[in-house]
């Protein structure tokens, strides 16, 4: 009997609810979860061009669907290597600007092996951007700006998250992430 592969979309939804919202990593996510305004889409990324086209399909979907605030594009295969992921992310960001979406949408990036440029791989701070699967979070700039206007300390969010991750520790965070991947 072979083990069934975990559902990347279910794992991502569980991560949003049990990590991002429950730990207040993004103080704005809870509202969107409650409103059911987060779209989650599986995107195989072995074909890089198809993955980029899926990103622009989601831009058009957000333009046409104002009740959807944000899209999580879960990159289900092909970008397991963090450096490969970063290479395609860079292209995606350039293309977003080239296609006129700068100032309308932005990408937040998440990967199971995410490491900030100035951090060691085992620094718990990296878990602020670690997710069960490689992912692009396509955000509406206007929605983000509105949310930030109503937050008492938007500049303090990253430092607060780093401190919280370091308090939890690498082992606990890695274990929780591994459970989501099945």
PDB file of C-alpha atoms in Angstrom:
ATOM      1  CA  UNK A   1       0.000   0.000   0.000  1.00  0.00           C
ATOM      2  CA  UNK A   2       1.401   3.392  -0.956  1.00  0.00           C
ATOM      3  CA  UNK A   3       0.831   6.483   1.102  1.00  0.00           C
ATOM      4  CA  UNK A   4      -1.471   8.992  -0.515  1.00  0.00           C
ATOM      5  CA  UNK A   5       0.023  12.332  -1.370  1.00  0.00           C
ATOM      6  CA  UNK A   6      -1.308  15.151   0.811  1.00  0.00           C
ATOM      7  CA  UNK A   7      -3.593  17.662  -0.855  1.00  0.00           C
ATOM      8  CA  UNK A   8      -1.533  20.855  -1.318  1.00  0.00           C
ATOM      9  CA  UNK A   9      -4.618  23.086  -1.195  1.00  0.00           C
ATOM     10  CA  UNK A  10      -5.941  21.497   2.007  1.00  0.00           C
ATOM     11  CA  UNK A  11      -2.465  21.744   3.575  1.00  0.00           C
ATOM     12  CA  UNK A  12      -2.255  25.398   2.559  1.00  0.00           C
ATOM     13  CA  UNK A  13      -5.679  26.209   3.997  1.00  0.00           C
ATOM     14  CA  UNK A  14      -4.719  24.442   7.237  1.00  0.00           C
ATOM     15  CA  UNK A  15      -1.442  26.428   7.318  1.00  0.00           C
ATOM     16  CA  UNK A  16      -3.320  29.710   6.866  1.00  0.00           C
ATOM     17  CA  UNK A  17      -5.721  28.870   9.690  1.00  0.00           C
ATOM     18  CA  UNK A  18      -3.380  27.133  12.179  1.00  0.00           C
ATOM     19  CA  UNK A  19      -0.245  29.172  11.607  1.00  0.00           C
ATOM     20  CA  UNK A  20      -0.848  32.476   9.822  1.00  0.00           C
ATOM     21  CA  UNK A  21      -4.119  33.345  11.571  1.00  0.00           C
ATOM     22  CA  UNK A  22      -3.745  31.427  14.841  1.00  0.00           C
ATOM     23  CA  UNK A  23      -0.273  32.884  15.473  1.00  0.00           C
ATOM     24  CA  UNK A  24      -1.254  36.307  14.085  1.00  0.00           C
ATOM     25  CA  UNK A  25       1.674  36.218  11.642  1.00  0.00           C
ATOM     26  CA  UNK A  26      -0.446  38.322   9.314  1.00  0.00           C
ATOM     27  CA  UNK A  27      -2.812  40.429  11.408  1.00  0.00           C
ATOM     28  CA  UNK A  28      -5.058  40.928   8.353  1.00  0.00           C
ATOM     29  CA  UNK A  29      -5.531  37.282   7.350  1.00  0.00           C
ATOM     30  CA  UNK A  30      -8.155  36.410   9.954  1.00  0.00           C
ATOM     31  CA  UNK A  31     -10.608  38.914   8.522  1.00  0.00           C
ATOM     32  CA  UNK A  32     -10.170  37.509   5.017  1.00  0.00           C
ATOM     33  CA  UNK A  33     -10.533  33.913   6.231  1.00  0.00           C
ATOM     34  CA  UNK A  34     -13.759  34.899   8.012  1.00  0.00           C
ATOM     35  CA  UNK A  35     -15.003  36.648   4.865  1.00  0.00           C
ATOM     36  CA  UNK A  36     -13.981  33.640   2.727  1.00  0.00           C
ATOM     37  CA  UNK A  37     -12.230  36.059   0.375  1.00  0.00           C
ATOM     38  CA  UNK A  38      -9.002  34.079  -0.099  1.00  0.00           C
ATOM     39  CA  UNK A  39      -8.794  32.100  -3.329  1.00  0.00           C
ATOM     40  CA  UNK A  40      -6.439  29.118  -3.340  1.00  0.00           C
ATOM     41  CA  UNK A  41      -5.316  27.671  -6.671  1.00  0.00           C
ATOM     42  CA  UNK A  42      -3.022  24.732  -7.451  1.00  0.00           C
ATOM     43  CA  UNK A  43      -0.448  25.562 -10.127  1.00  0.00           C
ATOM     44  CA  UNK A  44       1.973  22.899 -11.372  1.00  0.00           C
ATOM     45  CA  UNK A  45       5.244  24.717 -12.040  1.00  0.00           C
ATOM     46  CA  UNK A  46       7.263  22.144 -13.997  1.00  0.00           C
ATOM     47  CA  UNK A  47       6.298  24.185 -17.053  1.00  0.00           C
ATOM     48  CA  UNK A  48       7.544  27.622 -15.990  1.00  0.00           C
ATOM     49  CA  UNK A  49       5.718  29.451 -18.771  1.00  0.00           C
ATOM     50  CA  UNK A  50       2.401  27.815 -17.808  1.00  0.00           C
ATOM     51  CA  UNK A  51       2.962  28.801 -14.170  1.00  0.00           C
ATOM     52  CA  UNK A  52       3.562  32.419 -15.184  1.00  0.00           C
ATOM     53  CA  UNK A  53       0.452  32.376 -17.383  1.00  0.00           C
ATOM     54  CA  UNK A  54      -1.522  31.058 -14.381  1.00  0.00           C
ATOM     55  CA  UNK A  55      -0.287  34.056 -12.376  1.00  0.00           C
ATOM     56  CA  UNK A  56      -1.720  36.432 -14.973  1.00  0.00           C
ATOM     57  CA  UNK A  57      -4.952  34.437 -15.124  1.00  0.00           C
ATOM     58  CA  UNK A  58      -5.230  35.119 -11.398  1.00  0.00           C
ATOM     59  CA  UNK A  59      -4.550  38.823 -11.896  1.00  0.00           C
ATOM     60  CA  UNK A  60      -7.428  38.925 -14.363  1.00  0.00           C
ATOM     61  CA  UNK A  61      -9.598  36.882 -11.984  1.00  0.00           C
ATOM     62  CA  UNK A  62      -8.957  39.363  -9.164  1.00  0.00           C
ATOM     63  CA  UNK A  63      -9.737  42.278 -11.484  1.00  0.00           C
ATOM     64  CA  UNK A  64     -13.052  40.665 -12.420  1.00  0.00           C
ATOM     65  CA  UNK A  65     -13.959  39.452  -8.914  1.00  0.00           C
ATOM     66  CA  UNK A  66     -13.788  42.244  -6.334  1.00  0.00           C
ATOM     67  CA  UNK A  67     -15.180  40.005  -3.574  1.00  0.00           C
ATOM     68  CA  UNK A  68     -11.965  37.949  -3.731  1.00  0.00           C
ATOM     69  CA  UNK A  69      -9.296  39.893  -1.852  1.00  0.00           C
ATOM     70  CA  UNK A  70      -6.277  37.746  -2.529  1.00  0.00           C
ATOM     71  CA  UNK A  71      -5.067  34.572  -4.235  1.00  0.00           C
ATOM     72  CA  UNK A  72      -2.663  31.927  -2.992  1.00  0.00           C
ATOM     73  CA  UNK A  73      -1.051  30.222  -5.970  1.00  0.00           C
ATOM     74  CA  UNK A  74       0.217  26.927  -4.564  1.00  0.00           C
ATOM     75  CA  UNK A  75       3.062  25.719  -6.782  1.00  0.00           C
ATOM     76  CA  UNK A  76       2.485  21.999  -6.487  1.00  0.00           C
ATOM     77  CA  UNK A  77       5.447  20.632  -8.396  1.00  0.00           C
ATOM     78  CA  UNK A  78       8.600  21.785 -10.082  1.00  0.00           C
ATOM     79  CA  UNK A  79       9.886  24.385  -7.621  1.00  0.00           C
ATOM     80  CA  UNK A  80      10.973  22.231  -4.702  1.00  0.00           C
ATOM     81  CA  UNK A  81      14.479  23.731  -4.927  1.00  0.00           C
ATOM     82  CA  UNK A  82      14.462  27.134  -3.225  1.00  0.00           C
ATOM     83  CA  UNK A  83      16.922  28.685  -5.697  1.00  0.00           C
ATOM     84  CA  UNK A  84      14.777  27.569  -8.663  1.00  0.00           C
ATOM     85  CA  UNK A  85      11.774  29.061  -6.881  1.00  0.00           C
ATOM     86  CA  UNK A  86      13.576  32.387  -6.379  1.00  0.00           C
ATOM     87  CA  UNK A  87      14.605  32.479 -10.045  1.00  0.00           C
ATOM     88  CA  UNK A  88      11.001  32.097 -11.215  1.00  0.00           C
ATOM     89  CA  UNK A  89       9.748  34.533  -8.565  1.00  0.00           C
ATOM     90  CA  UNK A  90      12.129  37.167  -9.924  1.00  0.00           C
ATOM     91  CA  UNK A  91      10.781  36.645 -13.449  1.00  0.00           C
ATOM     92  CA  UNK A  92       7.189  36.783 -12.161  1.00  0.00           C
ATOM     93  CA  UNK A  93       7.809  40.095 -10.400  1.00  0.00           C
ATOM     94  CA  UNK A  94       9.401  41.633 -13.505  1.00  0.00           C
ATOM     95  CA  UNK A  95       6.520  40.431 -15.667  1.00  0.00           C
ATOM     96  CA  UNK A  96       3.943  41.833 -13.247  1.00  0.00           C
ATOM     97  CA  UNK A  97       5.520  45.255 -13.718  1.00  0.00           C
ATOM     98  CA  UNK A  98       5.882  44.778 -17.482  1.00  0.00           C
ATOM     99  CA  UNK A  99       2.196  43.873 -17.762  1.00  0.00           C
ATOM    100  CA  UNK A 100       1.133  47.047 -15.955  1.00  0.00           C
ATOM    101  CA  UNK A 101       0.237  45.447 -12.631  1.00  0.00           C
ATOM    102  CA  UNK A 102       2.790  47.354 -10.548  1.00  0.00           C
ATOM    103  CA  UNK A 103       0.840  49.336  -7.961  1.00  0.00           C
ATOM    104  CA  UNK A 104      -2.192  47.074  -8.453  1.00  0.00           C
ATOM    105  CA  UNK A 105      -0.853  43.716  -7.285  1.00  0.00           C
ATOM    106  CA  UNK A 106       2.208  42.493  -5.463  1.00  0.00           C
ATOM    107  CA  UNK A 107       3.626  39.076  -4.733  1.00  0.00           C
ATOM    108  CA  UNK A 108       4.521  37.799  -1.300  1.00  0.00           C
ATOM    109  CA  UNK A 109       6.654  34.690  -1.440  1.00  0.00           C
ATOM    110  CA  UNK A 110       6.575  31.504   0.618  1.00  0.00           C
ATOM    111  CA  UNK A 111       8.496  28.235   0.340  1.00  0.00           C
ATOM    112  CA  UNK A 112       9.082  25.236   2.636  1.00  0.00           C
ATOM    113  CA  UNK A 113      12.824  26.005   2.607  1.00  0.00           C
ATOM    114  CA  UNK A 114      12.595  29.803   2.703  1.00  0.00           C
ATOM    115  CA  UNK A 115      15.750  31.486   3.994  1.00  0.00           C
ATOM    116  CA  UNK A 116      16.118  35.238   4.248  1.00  0.00           C
ATOM    117  CA  UNK A 117      19.295  36.582   2.650  1.00  0.00           C
ATOM    118  CA  UNK A 118      20.717  37.683   6.011  1.00  0.00           C
ATOM    119  CA  UNK A 119      19.661  34.587   7.995  1.00  0.00           C
ATOM    120  CA  UNK A 120      21.050  31.145   8.704  1.00  0.00           C
ATOM    121  CA  UNK A 121      18.927  28.242   7.361  1.00  0.00           C
ATOM    122  CA  UNK A 122      18.026  27.078  10.872  1.00  0.00           C
ATOM    123  CA  UNK A 123      16.980  30.548  12.110  1.00  0.00           C
ATOM    124  CA  UNK A 124      13.347  30.235  13.237  1.00  0.00           C
ATOM    125  CA  UNK A 125      12.713  33.699  11.740  1.00  0.00           C
ATOM    126  CA  UNK A 126      12.632  32.044   8.304  1.00  0.00           C
ATOM    127  CA  UNK A 127       9.327  30.399   9.242  1.00  0.00           C
ATOM    128  CA  UNK A 128       7.534  33.716   8.755  1.00  0.00           C
ATOM    129  CA  UNK A 129       7.875  32.872   5.032  1.00  0.00           C
ATOM    130  CA  UNK A 130       7.817  29.079   5.156  1.00  0.00           C
ATOM    131  CA  UNK A 131       4.726  27.297   3.923  1.00  0.00           C
ATOM    132  CA  UNK A 132       3.852  23.653   3.270  1.00  0.00           C
ATOM    133  CA  UNK A 133       4.293  24.139  -0.493  1.00  0.00           C
ATOM    134  CA  UNK A 134       6.040  26.764  -2.617  1.00  0.00           C
ATOM    135  CA  UNK A 135       3.573  29.586  -3.036  1.00  0.00           C
ATOM    136  CA  UNK A 136       3.005  33.010  -4.522  1.00  0.00           C
ATOM    137  CA  UNK A 137       0.587  35.181  -2.574  1.00  0.00           C
ATOM    138  CA  UNK A 138      -0.991  37.635  -4.994  1.00  0.00           C
ATOM    139  CA  UNK A 139      -2.191  40.653  -3.017  1.00  0.00           C
ATOM    140  CA  UNK A 140      -4.256  43.638  -4.010  1.00  0.00           C
ATOM    141  CA  UNK A 141      -2.163  46.723  -3.230  1.00  0.00           C
ATOM    142  CA  UNK A 142      -5.252  48.798  -2.396  1.00  0.00           C
ATOM    143  CA  UNK A 143      -6.497  46.212   0.096  1.00  0.00           C
ATOM    144  CA  UNK A 144      -3.100  45.979   1.705  1.00  0.00           C
ATOM    145  CA  UNK A 145      -2.861  49.758   2.015  1.00  0.00           C
ATOM    146  CA  UNK A 146      -6.334  49.937   3.634  1.00  0.00           C
ATOM    147  CA  UNK A 147      -5.398  47.196   6.113  1.00  0.00           C
ATOM    148  CA  UNK A 148      -2.099  48.875   7.005  1.00  0.00           C
ATOM    149  CA  UNK A 149      -3.848  52.227   7.613  1.00  0.00           C
ATOM    150  CA  UNK A 150      -5.918  50.616  10.369  1.00  0.00           C
ATOM    151  CA  UNK A 151      -3.108  48.734  12.068  1.00  0.00           C
ATOM    152  CA  UNK A 152      -1.568  50.470  15.104  1.00  0.00           C
ATOM    153  CA  UNK A 153       2.029  49.454  14.258  1.00  0.00           C
ATOM    154  CA  UNK A 154       2.473  48.110  10.718  1.00  0.00           C
ATOM    155  CA  UNK A 155       6.233  48.715  10.788  1.00  0.00           C
ATOM    156  CA  UNK A 156       6.513  46.519  13.886  1.00  0.00           C
ATOM    157  CA  UNK A 157       4.860  43.432  12.357  1.00  0.00           C
ATOM    158  CA  UNK A 158       8.047  41.844  10.934  1.00  0.00           C
ATOM    159  CA  UNK A 159      10.060  42.277  14.159  1.00  0.00           C
ATOM    160  CA  UNK A 160       7.172  40.954  16.247  1.00  0.00           C
ATOM    161  CA  UNK A 161       6.927  37.899  13.978  1.00  0.00           C
ATOM    162  CA  UNK A 162      10.673  37.219  14.123  1.00  0.00           C
ATOM    163  CA  UNK A 163      10.586  37.388  17.913  1.00  0.00           C
ATOM    164  CA  UNK A 164       7.563  35.063  18.063  1.00  0.00           C
ATOM    165  CA  UNK A 165       9.194  32.523  15.716  1.00  0.00           C
ATOM    166  CA  UNK A 166      12.415  32.532  17.710  1.00  0.00           C
ATOM    167  CA  UNK A 167      10.445  31.965  20.917  1.00  0.00           C
ATOM    168  CA  UNK A 168       8.729  28.944  19.345  1.00  0.00           C
ATOM    169  CA  UNK A 169      12.023  27.551  18.075  1.00  0.00           C
ATOM    170  CA  UNK A 170      13.143  25.803  14.920  1.00  0.00           C
ATOM    171  CA  UNK A 171      12.264  22.269  16.011  1.00  0.00           C
ATOM    172  CA  UNK A 172       8.635  23.031  16.930  1.00  0.00           C
ATOM    173  CA  UNK A 173       8.072  25.075  13.776  1.00  0.00           C
ATOM    174  CA  UNK A 174       9.701  22.501  11.484  1.00  0.00           C
ATOM    175  CA  UNK A 175       7.641  19.737  13.061  1.00  0.00           C
ATOM    176  CA  UNK A 176       4.381  21.663  12.612  1.00  0.00           C
ATOM    177  CA  UNK A 177       5.194  22.390   8.964  1.00  0.00           C
ATOM    178  CA  UNK A 178       6.128  18.757   8.314  1.00  0.00           C
ATOM    179  CA  UNK A 179       2.766  17.616   9.749  1.00  0.00           C
ATOM    180  CA  UNK A 180       0.956  19.825   7.240  1.00  0.00           C
ATOM    181  CA  UNK A 181       2.830  18.222   4.363  1.00  0.00           C
ATOM    182  CA  UNK A 182       1.763  14.779   5.563  1.00  0.00           C
TER     183      UNK A 182
END
